[in-house]
Amino acid sequence: MRLFGRRNEPAPDPAGGITEFWAWWAQARPDLDAMVAAGEAERLAEWIGPAVLVVHPSLVWEIAPGLTAEQALVVTSAGDPELRPVAHRWAAAAPPADASWEFHPFRRANPHAMDLTLDVGGYEFALDKLVLGLRVPHGRPRVDVVAHHPIFTLLDDETRTEAALLALDWLLGEDDVARWVGDISAAAYQPIDAVPAVHLPGVVADLASGYGDEQWALLEGETASGARLIATARYPLRPVDHPLFDQHIAITLPYANRDAEGLPEGSSLEALRDFEERLAGRISRMDGRAVLAAHMSAEGQRVLHVYADPVSEAAVHARELIVSWEEGRPRVDVAADPGWIAVSPFLT
């Protein structure tokens, strides 16, 4: 497998870049197929690299073995949540896979990962010699990883960390790394409790089995002024599970009946519950294009945080629903938020 990538300044128009890329691909396809047949990897890079840059210069690309096709073109955000929607929209606009090419917006797990060896800093990085220290924090949907390889004593911190991250992508797939792996470090010396890297997918599968059903977490905190704040959030809450949901819709509902700490009670609490049920009903009819991520109540108002695919009508539904709200003046604010910054305290 040959890996290529570029990092530069942000592209002004990813949507236009995606359209331009696929128009170019259709024209260049015969030449690209000829390069693959001739094994001209460097020339292939000279053609594909600039085309990916047009989509966004911070995307990373590679050619990998396909699942059903001969090879796959992978264009990935390399774990950057701000760019993940761009990579997924690029893949969504791709032509149907055929015998030669398929297209993916993230690195998939390689079933032959333990047979792979690549050059890292002039040294052989063989995954069958990689060992991992694994720790699952109590009650947390993640596994923290300390990676070690014999060549790590010969590499600087940045190089061995990059090698460890790439190895985890091959073992689990890039999106499952984002879902289930927490802290990652690359150690020059082997952890005491290290196990062969081949065991990582099994550990993650066991962890994931405990989070198959929808769950919510109840959280407490304080506002900037010191008032009590109650929040409810999906658990686990991860943007990687909804890669096209980069539109944030904040619905603010003032409520009249509150206790001494500013939290809703009585008829206001019932009205809020009714509103949320009606909102959930609207979302359920959007073909999976929106999700209620969290809501927070404090100082006489509740804010519901919805994330949606911008092509959905989630914002329209939110504005229609608030018309019936009778306690104070409700508000709907809509903004682009691909990194889910608005709910960052709740991200798993």
PDB file of C-alpha atoms in Angstrom, residues 109-256:
ATOM      1  CA  ALA A 109      -9.573  -2.185   9.114  1.00  0.00           C
ATOM      2  CA  ASN A 110      -7.153  -4.344   7.173  1.00  0.00           C
ATOM      3  CA  PRO A 111      -7.817  -8.071   7.756  1.00  0.00           C
ATOM      4  CA  HIS A 112      -4.153  -8.720   6.971  1.00  0.00           C
ATOM      5  CA  ALA A 113      -2.833  -5.979   9.255  1.00  0.00           C
ATOM      6  CA  MET A 114      -0.567  -8.302  11.216  1.00  0.00           C
ATOM      7  CA  ASP A 115       1.256  -9.231   8.004  1.00  0.00           C
ATOM      8  CA  LEU A 116       2.044  -5.607   7.121  1.00  0.00           C
ATOM      9  CA  THR A 117       5.482  -4.017   7.265  1.00  0.00           C
ATOM     10  CA  LEU A 118       6.348  -0.478   6.223  1.00  0.00           C
ATOM     11  CA  ASP A 119       9.292   1.843   6.416  1.00  0.00           C
ATOM     12  CA  VAL A 120       9.205   4.299   9.334  1.00  0.00           C
ATOM     13  CA  GLY A 121      12.169   6.598   9.649  1.00  0.00           C
ATOM     14  CA  GLY A 122      14.337   4.130   7.750  1.00  0.00           C
ATOM     15  CA  TYR A 123      13.392   1.191  10.006  1.00  0.00           C
ATOM     16  CA  GLU A 124      11.063  -1.764   9.438  1.00  0.00           C
ATOM     17  CA  PHE A 125       7.762  -1.314  11.275  1.00  0.00           C
ATOM     18  CA  ALA A 126       6.181  -4.783  11.342  1.00  0.00           C
ATOM     19  CA  LEU A 127       2.812  -4.929  13.070  1.00  0.00           C
ATOM     20  CA  ASP A 128       3.392  -8.461  14.328  1.00  0.00           C
ATOM     21  CA  LYS A 129       6.003  -6.973  16.674  1.00  0.00           C
ATOM     22  CA  LEU A 130       3.712  -4.215  17.965  1.00  0.00           C
ATOM     23  CA  VAL A 131       2.442  -4.615  21.535  1.00  0.00           C
ATOM     24  CA  LEU A 132      -0.137  -2.553  23.384  1.00  0.00           C
ATOM     25  CA  GLY A 133      -0.853  -1.624  26.961  1.00  0.00           C
ATOM     26  CA  LEU A 134      -4.655  -1.432  27.203  1.00  0.00           C
ATOM     27  CA  ARG A 135      -6.748   0.179  29.918  1.00  0.00           C
ATOM     28  CA  VAL A 136     -10.518   0.599  29.996  1.00  0.00           C
ATOM     29  CA  PRO A 137     -11.440   3.362  32.492  1.00  0.00           C
ATOM     30  CA  HIS A 138     -14.295   2.246  34.741  1.00  0.00           C
ATOM     31  CA  GLY A 139     -17.670   3.089  33.254  1.00  0.00           C
ATOM     32  CA  ARG A 140     -16.194   4.806  30.188  1.00  0.00           C
ATOM     33  CA  PRO A 141     -16.863   3.776  26.562  1.00  0.00           C
ATOM     34  CA  ARG A 142     -13.225   3.857  25.522  1.00  0.00           C
ATOM     35  CA  VAL A 143      -9.925   2.039  25.768  1.00  0.00           C
ATOM     36  CA  ASP A 144      -6.699   3.957  26.403  1.00  0.00           C
ATOM     37  CA  VAL A 145      -3.704   2.622  24.465  1.00  0.00           C
ATOM     38  CA  VAL A 146       0.046   2.694  25.059  1.00  0.00           C
ATOM     39  CA  ALA A 147       1.821   1.324  21.969  1.00  0.00           C
ATOM     40  CA  HIS A 148       5.353  -0.056  21.825  1.00  0.00           C
ATOM     41  CA  HIS A 149       7.487  -1.445  19.018  1.00  0.00           C
ATOM     42  CA  PRO A 150      11.178  -2.375  19.113  1.00  0.00           C
ATOM     43  CA  ILE A 151      12.050   0.464  16.692  1.00  0.00           C
ATOM     44  CA  PHE A 152      10.391   3.086  18.922  1.00  0.00           C
ATOM     45  CA  THR A 153      13.623   3.501  20.909  1.00  0.00           C
ATOM     46  CA  LEU A 154      15.219   4.728  17.677  1.00  0.00           C
ATOM     47  CA  LEU A 155      12.504   7.229  16.712  1.00  0.00           C
ATOM     48  CA  ASP A 156      11.486  10.662  17.934  1.00  0.00           C
ATOM     49  CA  ASP A 157       8.132  11.114  19.701  1.00  0.00           C
ATOM     50  CA  GLU A 158       6.269  12.502  16.682  1.00  0.00           C
ATOM     51  CA  THR A 159       7.376   9.746  14.288  1.00  0.00           C
ATOM     52  CA  ARG A 160       6.544   6.875  16.610  1.00  0.00           C
ATOM     53  CA  THR A 161       3.182   8.433  17.481  1.00  0.00           C
ATOM     54  CA  GLU A 162       2.302   8.724  13.788  1.00  0.00           C
ATOM     55  CA  ALA A 163       3.306   5.082  13.291  1.00  0.00           C
ATOM     56  CA  ALA A 164       1.152   4.003  16.243  1.00  0.00           C
ATOM     57  CA  LEU A 165      -1.875   5.932  14.942  1.00  0.00           C
ATOM     58  CA  LEU A 166      -1.549   4.394  11.494  1.00  0.00           C
ATOM     59  CA  ALA A 167      -1.271   0.926  13.040  1.00  0.00           C
ATOM     60  CA  LEU A 168      -4.468   1.471  15.052  1.00  0.00           C
ATOM     61  CA  ASP A 169      -6.282   2.540  11.875  1.00  0.00           C
ATOM     62  CA  TRP A 170      -5.211  -0.697  10.192  1.00  0.00           C
ATOM     63  CA  LEU A 171      -6.230  -2.808  13.183  1.00  0.00           C
ATOM     64  CA  LEU A 172      -9.629  -1.232  13.890  1.00  0.00           C
ATOM     65  CA  GLY A 173     -10.468   1.088  11.038  1.00  0.00           C
ATOM     66  CA  GLU A 174     -10.214   4.840  11.373  1.00  0.00           C
ATOM     67  CA  ASP A 175     -13.800   5.428  12.510  1.00  0.00           C
ATOM     68  CA  ASP A 176     -13.689   2.772  15.218  1.00  0.00           C
ATOM     69  CA  VAL A 177     -10.490   4.358  16.523  1.00  0.00           C
ATOM     70  CA  ALA A 178     -12.455   7.604  16.835  1.00  0.00           C
ATOM     71  CA  ARG A 179     -15.357   5.774  18.486  1.00  0.00           C
ATOM     72  CA  TRP A 180     -13.629   3.565  21.003  1.00  0.00           C
ATOM     73  CA  VAL A 181     -10.007   4.602  21.531  1.00  0.00           C
ATOM     74  CA  GLY A 182      -9.301   7.316  24.094  1.00  0.00           C
ATOM     75  CA  ASP A 183      -5.787   8.406  25.015  1.00  0.00           C
ATOM     76  CA  ILE A 184      -3.066   7.145  22.667  1.00  0.00           C
ATOM     77  CA  SER A 185       0.651   7.244  23.377  1.00  0.00           C
ATOM     78  CA  ALA A 186       3.704   5.601  21.807  1.00  0.00           C
ATOM     79  CA  ALA A 187       6.262   4.467  24.380  1.00  0.00           C
ATOM     80  CA  ALA A 188       9.956   3.812  23.888  1.00  0.00           C
ATOM     81  CA  TYR A 189       9.730   0.990  26.433  1.00  0.00           C
ATOM     82  CA  GLN A 190       7.271  -1.861  26.651  1.00  0.00           C
ATOM     83  CA  PRO A 191       4.406  -1.462  29.153  1.00  0.00           C
ATOM     84  CA  ILE A 192       4.389  -4.082  31.919  1.00  0.00           C
ATOM     85  CA  ASP A 193       0.948  -5.407  30.957  1.00  0.00           C
ATOM     86  CA  ALA A 194       1.442  -5.258  27.169  1.00  0.00           C
ATOM     87  CA  VAL A 195      -0.355  -7.710  24.864  1.00  0.00           C
ATOM     88  CA  PRO A 196       0.168  -8.379  21.141  1.00  0.00           C
ATOM     89  CA  ALA A 197      -1.621  -5.807  18.975  1.00  0.00           C
ATOM     90  CA  VAL A 198      -3.714  -8.557  17.384  1.00  0.00           C
ATOM     91  CA  HIS A 199      -5.877  -8.613  20.543  1.00  0.00           C
ATOM     92  CA  LEU A 200      -7.062  -4.989  20.216  1.00  0.00           C
ATOM     93  CA  PRO A 201     -10.108  -5.667  17.979  1.00  0.00           C
ATOM     94  CA  GLY A 202     -11.392  -8.252  20.466  1.00  0.00           C
ATOM     95  CA  VAL A 203     -11.016  -5.889  23.415  1.00  0.00           C
ATOM     96  CA  VAL A 204     -12.881  -3.153  21.514  1.00  0.00           C
ATOM     97  CA  ALA A 205     -15.638  -5.557  20.452  1.00  0.00           C
ATOM     98  CA  ASP A 206     -16.203  -6.532  24.101  1.00  0.00           C
ATOM     99  CA  LEU A 207     -16.324  -2.872  25.089  1.00  0.00           C
ATOM    100  CA  ALA A 208     -18.724  -1.940  22.282  1.00  0.00           C
ATOM    101  CA  SER A 209     -21.124  -4.759  23.211  1.00  0.00           C
ATOM    102  CA  GLY A 210     -22.068  -2.841  26.355  1.00  0.00           C
ATOM    103  CA  TYR A 211     -23.248   0.204  24.417  1.00  0.00           C
ATOM    104  CA  GLY A 212     -25.523  -1.247  21.763  1.00  0.00           C
ATOM    105  CA  ASP A 213     -28.736   0.301  23.113  1.00  0.00           C
ATOM    106  CA  GLU A 214     -29.536   4.014  23.233  1.00  0.00           C
ATOM    107  CA  GLN A 215     -28.398   5.521  26.518  1.00  0.00           C
ATOM    108  CA  TRP A 216     -28.555   8.975  28.080  1.00  0.00           C
ATOM    109  CA  ALA A 217     -26.388  10.516  30.781  1.00  0.00           C
ATOM    110  CA  LEU A 218     -27.646  12.972  33.400  1.00  0.00           C
ATOM    111  CA  LEU A 219     -25.034  15.603  34.282  1.00  0.00           C
ATOM    112  CA  GLU A 220     -24.860  18.500  36.706  1.00  0.00           C
ATOM    113  CA  GLY A 221     -22.754  21.625  36.719  1.00  0.00           C
ATOM    114  CA  GLU A 222     -22.808  25.383  37.109  1.00  0.00           C
ATOM    115  CA  THR A 223     -23.274  28.291  34.748  1.00  0.00           C
ATOM    116  CA  ALA A 224     -20.720  31.083  34.487  1.00  0.00           C
ATOM    117  CA  SER A 225     -22.663  32.969  37.170  1.00  0.00           C
ATOM    118  CA  GLY A 226     -22.642  29.975  39.531  1.00  0.00           C
ATOM    119  CA  ALA A 227     -26.243  28.863  39.018  1.00  0.00           C
ATOM    120  CA  ARG A 228     -27.062  25.156  39.013  1.00  0.00           C
ATOM    121  CA  LEU A 229     -27.210  23.527  35.574  1.00  0.00           C
ATOM    122  CA  ILE A 230     -28.752  20.168  34.673  1.00  0.00           C
ATOM    123  CA  ALA A 231     -27.938  18.522  31.352  1.00  0.00           C
ATOM    124  CA  THR A 232     -28.991  15.323  29.617  1.00  0.00           C
ATOM    125  CA  ALA A 233     -26.847  14.015  26.752  1.00  0.00           C
ATOM    126  CA  ARG A 234     -26.689  10.944  24.564  1.00  0.00           C
ATOM    127  CA  TYR A 235     -24.103   8.492  25.807  1.00  0.00           C
ATOM    128  CA  PRO A 236     -21.810   7.841  24.072  1.00  0.00           C
ATOM    129  CA  LEU A 237     -22.010  11.148  22.179  1.00  0.00           C
ATOM    130  CA  ARG A 238     -19.646  11.144  19.188  1.00  0.00           C
ATOM    131  CA  PRO A 239     -19.662  13.151  15.930  1.00  0.00           C
ATOM    132  CA  VAL A 240     -18.109  10.168  14.136  1.00  0.00           C
ATOM    133  CA  ASP A 241     -21.466   8.361  14.446  1.00  0.00           C
ATOM    134  CA  HIS A 242     -23.141  11.133  12.411  1.00  0.00           C
ATOM    135  CA  PRO A 243     -20.482  12.348   9.939  1.00  0.00           C
ATOM    136  CA  LEU A 244     -22.837  14.459   7.796  1.00  0.00           C
ATOM    137  CA  PHE A 245     -24.485  16.217  10.759  1.00  0.00           C
ATOM    138  CA  ASP A 246     -22.466  19.436  10.700  1.00  0.00           C
ATOM    139  CA  GLN A 247     -25.415  21.820  11.133  1.00  0.00           C
ATOM    140  CA  HIS A 248     -26.071  22.813  14.756  1.00  0.00           C
ATOM    141  CA  ILE A 249     -29.610  23.848  15.690  1.00  0.00           C
ATOM    142  CA  ALA A 250     -29.962  25.369  19.154  1.00  0.00           C
ATOM    143  CA  ILE A 251     -33.570  25.662  20.365  1.00  0.00           C
ATOM    144  CA  THR A 252     -33.902  27.963  23.386  1.00  0.00           C
ATOM    145  CA  LEU A 253     -37.105  27.707  25.414  1.00  0.00           C
ATOM    146  CA  PRO A 254     -37.658  30.079  28.347  1.00  0.00           C
ATOM    147  CA  TYR A 255     -39.839  28.567  31.072  1.00  0.00           C
ATOM    148  CA  ALA A 256     -42.015  30.359  33.632  1.00  0.00           C
TER     149      ALA A 256
END
